[in-house]
Amino acid sequence: DTEVTQTPKHLVMGMTNKKSLKCEQHMGHRAMYWYKQKAKKPPELMFVYSYEKLSINESVPSRFSPECPNSSLLNLHLHALQPEDSALYLCASSHNRLLRDSPLHFGNGTRLTVT
Amino acid sequence: AQTVTQSQPEMSVQEAETVTLSCTYDTSESDYYLFWYKQPPSRQMILVIRQEAYKQQNATENRFSVNFQKAAKSFSLKISDSQLGDAAMYFCAYRVNAGGTSYGKLTFGQGTILTVHP
């Protein structure tokens, strides 16, 4: 079982919908990440939160809006997405972004389809 | 900019045999970590093994071991006694331990799909 839980596992949404992806971890990690992954491609970093503050935004379009309400939760709010945004969205956490030996622990991802 | 290259898009191995997956990287940094992640059809990225650049001894985790050649910037993964459950996409990744916003960012290679034949 994964220690990083993502919901929902699958999501189909229209281009005018508003939806949210959720991620939760209870390992006491203080860094949380959103990645986007296209089929048979490596994950691409979108956002990094460190101690509940946004520390990295990889020039992601504003139709993706991250939120970190507390140290255990990470949300990704979606609005007015495009079909090319269809992908696997992976959440990850680590002890601390600045800690030398702090590997990422990933969730199972949310498979998003935009119609 | 750091880059990670996996030159083998696909590899196959017979069950119980040994297979080696290749990875090279390009960096001007001296302080970094290297990782191998496995992503089976279940989609979860699973950490297989990691290596700190300052350590000369190659990391080993049960049937998984690495051949870390720092001067050549090479980081290959050897899987011994391959099992059907090893079938997955394997990503090599690099993480710099240097300042600024790049600290802790993970750079992935393009991945290698490993098939295990019974």
mmCIF file of C-alpha atoms in Angstrom:
data_model
loop_
_atom_site.group_PDB
_atom_site.id
_atom_site.type_symbol
_atom_site.label_atom_id
_atom_site.label_comp_id
_atom_site.label_asym_id
_atom_site.label_seq_id
_atom_site.Cartn_x
_atom_site.Cartn_y
_atom_site.Cartn_z
ATOM 1 C CA ASP A 1 0.000 0.000 0.000
ATOM 2 C CA THR A 2 1.166 3.464 -0.849
ATOM 3 C CA GLU A 3 1.796 5.932 1.983
ATOM 4 C CA VAL A 4 0.754 8.802 -0.269
ATOM 5 C CA THR A 5 -2.948 8.610 -1.087
ATOM 6 C CA GLN A 6 -4.434 10.303 -4.125
ATOM 7 C CA THR A 7 -8.113 10.711 -4.957
ATOM 8 C CA PRO A 8 -9.842 10.185 -7.247
ATOM 9 C CA LYS A 9 -8.035 7.436 -9.154
ATOM 10 C CA HIS A 10 -9.752 8.417 -12.403
ATOM 11 C CA LEU A 11 -11.396 11.666 -13.438
ATOM 12 C CA VAL A 12 -13.172 12.646 -16.635
ATOM 13 C CA MET A 13 -14.077 16.306 -16.987
ATOM 14 C CA GLY A 14 -15.275 18.692 -19.619
ATOM 15 C CA MET A 15 -13.385 21.800 -20.591
ATOM 16 C CA THR A 16 -15.805 24.026 -18.664
ATOM 17 C CA ASN A 17 -15.791 22.003 -15.465
ATOM 18 C CA LYS A 18 -14.092 22.770 -12.170
ATOM 19 C CA LYS A 19 -12.634 19.819 -10.295
ATOM 20 C CA SER A 20 -9.982 19.131 -7.667
ATOM 21 C CA LEU A 21 -7.367 16.451 -7.177
ATOM 22 C CA LYS A 22 -6.469 15.535 -3.630
ATOM 23 C CA CYS A 23 -3.335 14.127 -2.055
ATOM 24 C CA GLU A 24 -2.730 13.105 1.549
ATOM 25 C CA GLN A 25 0.276 11.786 3.459
ATOM 26 C CA HIS A 26 0.765 11.001 7.142
ATOM 27 C CA MET A 27 4.509 10.428 7.186
ATOM 28 C CA GLY A 28 5.268 13.834 8.682
ATOM 29 C CA HIS A 29 6.818 15.023 5.442
ATOM 30 C CA ARG A 30 7.088 18.780 4.995
ATOM 31 C CA ALA A 31 7.620 18.906 1.219
ATOM 32 C CA MET A 32 4.901 17.963 -1.257
ATOM 33 C CA TYR A 33 4.983 17.888 -5.042
ATOM 34 C CA TRP A 34 2.701 17.746 -8.065
ATOM 35 C CA TYR A 35 3.954 16.065 -11.231
ATOM 36 C CA LYS A 36 2.294 15.604 -14.613
ATOM 37 C CA GLN A 37 3.066 12.485 -16.609
ATOM 38 C CA LYS A 38 2.117 11.711 -20.197
ATOM 39 C CA ALA A 39 2.011 8.097 -21.375
ATOM 40 C CA LYS A 40 5.450 6.454 -21.574
ATOM 41 C CA LYS A 41 7.150 9.728 -20.644
ATOM 42 C CA PRO A 42 8.933 10.793 -17.462
ATOM 43 C CA PRO A 43 7.087 12.859 -14.860
ATOM 44 C CA GLU A 44 7.333 16.625 -15.242
ATOM 45 C CA LEU A 45 7.462 18.774 -12.129
ATOM 46 C CA MET A 46 4.610 21.280 -11.742
ATOM 47 C CA PHE A 47 4.692 22.611 -8.173
ATOM 48 C CA VAL A 48 6.606 22.147 -4.931
ATOM 49 C CA TYR A 49 5.341 23.094 -1.490
ATOM 50 C CA SER A 50 7.771 23.346 1.385
ATOM 51 C CA TYR A 51 6.340 23.847 4.883
ATOM 52 C CA GLU A 52 2.955 24.631 3.317
ATOM 53 C CA LYS A 53 4.384 27.445 1.205
ATOM 54 C CA LEU A 54 4.720 27.331 -2.567
ATOM 55 C CA SER A 55 8.438 27.228 -3.288
ATOM 56 C CA ILE A 56 8.569 26.121 -6.927
ATOM 57 C CA ASN A 57 6.134 26.827 -9.755
ATOM 58 C CA GLU A 58 7.421 25.483 -13.055
ATOM 59 C CA SER A 59 5.571 28.070 -15.167
ATOM 60 C CA VAL A 60 2.386 26.053 -15.048
ATOM 61 C CA PRO A 61 -0.725 27.636 -16.706
ATOM 62 C CA SER A 62 -3.093 29.353 -14.303
ATOM 63 C CA ARG A 63 -5.861 26.861 -15.058
ATOM 64 C CA PHE A 64 -3.957 24.668 -12.564
ATOM 65 C CA SER A 65 -4.118 26.075 -9.045
ATOM 66 C CA PRO A 66 -2.355 24.272 -6.190
ATOM 67 C CA GLU A 67 -3.294 24.546 -2.538
ATOM 68 C CA CYS A 68 -1.651 23.200 0.606
ATOM 69 C CA PRO A 69 -4.142 23.643 3.481
ATOM 70 C CA ASN A 70 -1.921 21.836 6.004
ATOM 71 C CA SER A 71 1.210 19.726 6.191
ATOM 72 C CA SER A 72 -0.650 16.518 5.298
ATOM 73 C CA LEU A 73 -2.815 17.689 2.420
ATOM 74 C CA LEU A 74 -2.148 18.932 -1.080
ATOM 75 C CA ASN A 75 -4.823 19.845 -3.587
ATOM 76 C CA LEU A 76 -4.729 20.698 -7.256
ATOM 77 C CA HIS A 77 -7.708 22.742 -8.460
ATOM 78 C CA LEU A 78 -8.548 22.432 -12.136
ATOM 79 C CA HIS A 79 -10.552 24.888 -14.213
ATOM 80 C CA ALA A 80 -11.060 25.360 -17.952
ATOM 81 C CA LEU A 81 -8.650 22.617 -18.886
ATOM 82 C CA GLN A 82 -7.721 21.652 -22.415
ATOM 83 C CA PRO A 83 -7.693 18.144 -23.944
ATOM 84 C CA GLU A 84 -3.874 18.242 -23.969
ATOM 85 C CA ASP A 85 -3.987 18.425 -20.164
ATOM 86 C CA SER A 86 -5.129 14.809 -20.114
ATOM 87 C CA ALA A 87 -2.416 12.896 -18.251
ATOM 88 C CA LEU A 88 -1.517 11.054 -15.076
ATOM 89 C CA TYR A 89 -1.098 13.496 -12.198
ATOM 90 C CA LEU A 90 1.262 12.257 -9.523
ATOM 91 C CA CYS A 91 1.607 13.582 -6.013
ATOM 92 C CA ALA A 92 4.778 13.005 -4.020
ATOM 93 C CA SER A 93 6.180 13.925 -0.635
ATOM 94 C CA SER A 94 9.587 14.021 1.019
ATOM 95 C CA HIS A 95 10.899 14.773 4.496
ATOM 96 C CA ASN A 96 12.271 18.144 3.536
ATOM 97 C CA ARG A 97 13.096 19.736 0.183
ATOM 98 C CA LEU A 98 16.488 20.888 1.468
ATOM 99 C CA LEU A 99 17.487 17.674 3.255
ATOM 100 C CA ARG A 100 20.281 15.863 1.464
ATOM 101 C CA ASP A 101 18.954 12.336 1.772
ATOM 102 C CA SER A 102 15.251 12.872 1.257
ATOM 103 C CA PRO A 103 13.853 10.683 -1.496
ATOM 104 C CA LEU A 104 10.406 11.284 -2.938
ATOM 105 C CA HIS A 105 7.529 8.980 -2.083
ATOM 106 C CA PHE A 106 4.880 8.906 -4.797
ATOM 107 C CA GLY A 107 1.166 8.182 -4.798
ATOM 108 C CA ASN A 108 -0.637 6.048 -7.372
ATOM 109 C CA GLY A 109 -1.721 9.071 -9.344
ATOM 110 C CA THR A 110 -4.986 10.384 -10.777
ATOM 111 C CA ARG A 111 -5.678 9.552 -14.412
ATOM 112 C CA LEU A 112 -7.286 12.700 -15.823
ATOM 113 C CA THR A 113 -9.163 12.816 -19.119
ATOM 114 C CA VAL A 114 -10.368 16.151 -20.461
ATOM 115 C CA THR A 115 -13.137 15.889 -23.058
ATOM 116 C CA ALA B 1 21.411 22.366 -17.234
ATOM 117 C CA GLN B 2 21.374 18.853 -15.910
ATOM 118 C CA THR B 3 20.266 16.097 -18.252
ATOM 119 C CA VAL B 4 19.688 12.398 -17.726
ATOM 120 C CA THR B 5 19.872 9.972 -20.653
ATOM 121 C CA GLN B 6 18.567 6.441 -20.814
ATOM 122 C CA SER B 7 19.631 5.065 -24.170
ATOM 123 C CA GLN B 8 17.553 1.871 -24.033
ATOM 124 C CA PRO B 9 13.847 2.536 -24.667
ATOM 125 C CA GLU B 10 13.075 -1.157 -24.151
ATOM 126 C CA MET B 11 14.859 -4.159 -22.659
ATOM 127 C CA SER B 12 13.844 -7.755 -22.085
ATOM 128 C CA VAL B 13 15.140 -10.526 -19.874
ATOM 129 C CA GLN B 14 14.321 -14.124 -19.095
ATOM 130 C CA GLU B 15 13.066 -14.916 -15.642
ATOM 131 C CA ALA B 16 15.960 -15.713 -13.254
ATOM 132 C CA GLU B 17 18.499 -14.043 -15.557
ATOM 133 C CA THR B 18 20.387 -10.777 -15.042
ATOM 134 C CA VAL B 19 19.775 -7.526 -16.889
ATOM 135 C CA THR B 20 21.530 -4.154 -16.809
ATOM 136 C CA LEU B 21 19.806 -0.845 -17.544
ATOM 137 C CA SER B 22 21.976 2.081 -18.625
ATOM 138 C CA CYS B 23 21.878 5.688 -17.488
ATOM 139 C CA THR B 24 24.212 8.606 -18.113
ATOM 140 C CA TYR B 25 23.890 12.133 -16.845
ATOM 141 C CA ASP B 26 25.439 15.496 -17.411
ATOM 142 C CA THR B 27 26.122 17.913 -14.583
ATOM 143 C CA SER B 28 28.687 20.403 -13.385
ATOM 144 C CA GLU B 29 27.705 19.852 -9.760
ATOM 145 C CA SER B 30 29.696 17.707 -7.343
ATOM 146 C CA ASP B 31 27.046 17.153 -4.679
ATOM 147 C CA TYR B 32 24.057 15.184 -5.887
ATOM 148 C CA TYR B 33 22.041 12.008 -5.555
ATOM 149 C CA LEU B 34 21.111 9.494 -8.205
ATOM 150 C CA PHE B 35 18.025 7.292 -8.083
ATOM 151 C CA TRP B 36 16.358 4.476 -9.907
ATOM 152 C CA TYR B 37 12.559 4.469 -9.762
ATOM 153 C CA LYS B 38 10.296 1.693 -10.996
ATOM 154 C CA GLN B 39 6.788 2.333 -12.357
ATOM 155 C CA PRO B 40 4.709 -0.814 -12.891
ATOM 156 C CA PRO B 41 1.283 -0.760 -14.568
ATOM 157 C CA SER B 42 -0.178 0.115 -11.167
ATOM 158 C CA ARG B 43 1.274 3.594 -11.912
ATOM 159 C CA GLN B 44 2.995 4.198 -8.579
ATOM 160 C CA MET B 45 6.597 5.364 -8.820
ATOM 161 C CA ILE B 46 8.578 3.127 -6.455
ATOM 162 C CA LEU B 47 12.096 3.952 -5.286
ATOM 163 C CA VAL B 48 14.378 1.037 -6.137
ATOM 164 C CA ILE B 49 17.809 2.276 -5.092
ATOM 165 C CA ARG B 50 19.756 5.505 -4.514
ATOM 166 C CA GLN B 51 23.384 6.558 -4.601
ATOM 167 C CA GLU B 52 25.070 9.601 -3.109
ATOM 168 C CA ALA B 53 27.705 11.078 -5.396
ATOM 169 C CA TYR B 54 30.268 11.369 -2.583
ATOM 170 C CA LYS B 55 30.142 7.659 -1.831
ATOM 171 C CA GLN B 56 32.439 5.514 -3.936
ATOM 172 C CA GLN B 57 30.883 2.223 -2.874
ATOM 173 C CA ASN B 58 28.117 1.071 -5.174
ATOM 174 C CA ALA B 59 24.676 0.840 -3.564
ATOM 175 C CA THR B 60 22.958 -2.534 -3.264
ATOM 176 C CA GLU B 61 19.373 -3.422 -2.336
ATOM 177 C CA ASN B 62 18.757 -7.177 -2.400
ATOM 178 C CA ARG B 63 18.666 -8.173 -6.110
ATOM 179 C CA PHE B 64 19.270 -4.610 -7.283
ATOM 180 C CA SER B 65 22.701 -3.040 -7.517
ATOM 181 C CA VAL B 66 24.238 -0.095 -9.308
ATOM 182 C CA ASN B 67 27.507 0.524 -11.100
ATOM 183 C CA PHE B 68 28.297 4.161 -10.352
ATOM 184 C CA GLN B 69 31.125 5.625 -12.422
ATOM 185 C CA LYS B 70 31.349 9.265 -11.328
ATOM 186 C CA ALA B 71 34.068 10.323 -13.750
ATOM 187 C CA ALA B 72 32.180 8.812 -16.663
ATOM 188 C CA LYS B 73 28.846 10.135 -15.271
ATOM 189 C CA SER B 74 27.329 6.714 -15.606
ATOM 190 C CA PHE B 75 24.819 5.062 -13.266
ATOM 191 C CA SER B 76 23.621 1.649 -14.458
ATOM 192 C CA LEU B 77 21.161 -0.630 -12.651
ATOM 193 C CA LYS B 78 21.721 -4.373 -12.482
ATOM 194 C CA ILE B 79 18.790 -6.635 -11.669
ATOM 195 C CA SER B 80 19.818 -10.157 -10.689
ATOM 196 C CA ASP B 81 17.550 -13.217 -10.646
ATOM 197 C CA SER B 82 14.857 -11.294 -12.535
ATOM 198 C CA GLN B 83 11.279 -11.935 -11.494
ATOM 199 C CA LEU B 84 8.007 -11.405 -13.326
ATOM 200 C CA GLY B 85 7.177 -8.653 -10.848
ATOM 201 C CA ASP B 86 10.205 -6.687 -12.022
ATOM 202 C CA ALA B 87 8.427 -5.878 -15.279
ATOM 203 C CA ALA B 88 7.909 -2.130 -15.303
ATOM 204 C CA MET B 89 9.163 1.150 -16.671
ATOM 205 C CA TYR B 90 12.411 2.143 -14.967
ATOM 206 C CA PHE B 91 13.436 5.778 -14.613
ATOM 207 C CA CYS B 92 16.878 7.021 -13.721
ATOM 208 C CA ALA B 93 16.766 10.334 -11.843
ATOM 209 C CA TYR B 94 19.196 12.974 -10.645
ATOM 210 C CA ARG B 95 18.756 15.316 -7.682
ATOM 211 C CA VAL B 96 21.093 18.217 -7.045
ATOM 212 C CA ASN B 97 21.988 19.236 -3.503
ATOM 213 C CA ALA B 98 22.917 22.791 -4.379
ATOM 214 C CA GLY B 99 21.408 26.160 -3.652
ATOM 215 C CA GLY B 100 18.511 28.164 -4.923
ATOM 216 C CA THR B 101 15.242 26.909 -6.294
ATOM 217 C CA SER B 102 16.960 23.989 -8.034
ATOM 218 C CA TYR B 103 17.717 22.406 -4.659
ATOM 219 C CA GLY B 104 15.996 19.067 -4.410
ATOM 220 C CA LYS B 105 14.546 19.087 -7.927
ATOM 221 C CA LEU B 106 14.426 15.652 -9.516
ATOM 222 C CA THR B 107 15.412 15.343 -13.184
ATOM 223 C CA PHE B 108 14.241 12.129 -14.836
ATOM 224 C CA GLY B 109 15.535 10.213 -17.819
ATOM 225 C CA GLN B 110 13.145 9.108 -20.561
ATOM 226 C CA GLY B 111 12.685 5.661 -19.058
ATOM 227 C CA THR B 112 13.338 2.051 -20.065
ATOM 228 C CA ILE B 113 10.497 -0.441 -20.410
ATOM 229 C CA LEU B 114 11.609 -3.789 -18.980
ATOM 230 C CA THR B 115 9.827 -6.973 -20.042
ATOM 231 C CA VAL B 116 10.423 -10.196 -18.134
ATOM 232 C CA HIS B 117 9.755 -13.432 -20.026
ATOM 233 C CA PRO B 118 8.740 -16.572 -18.087
#
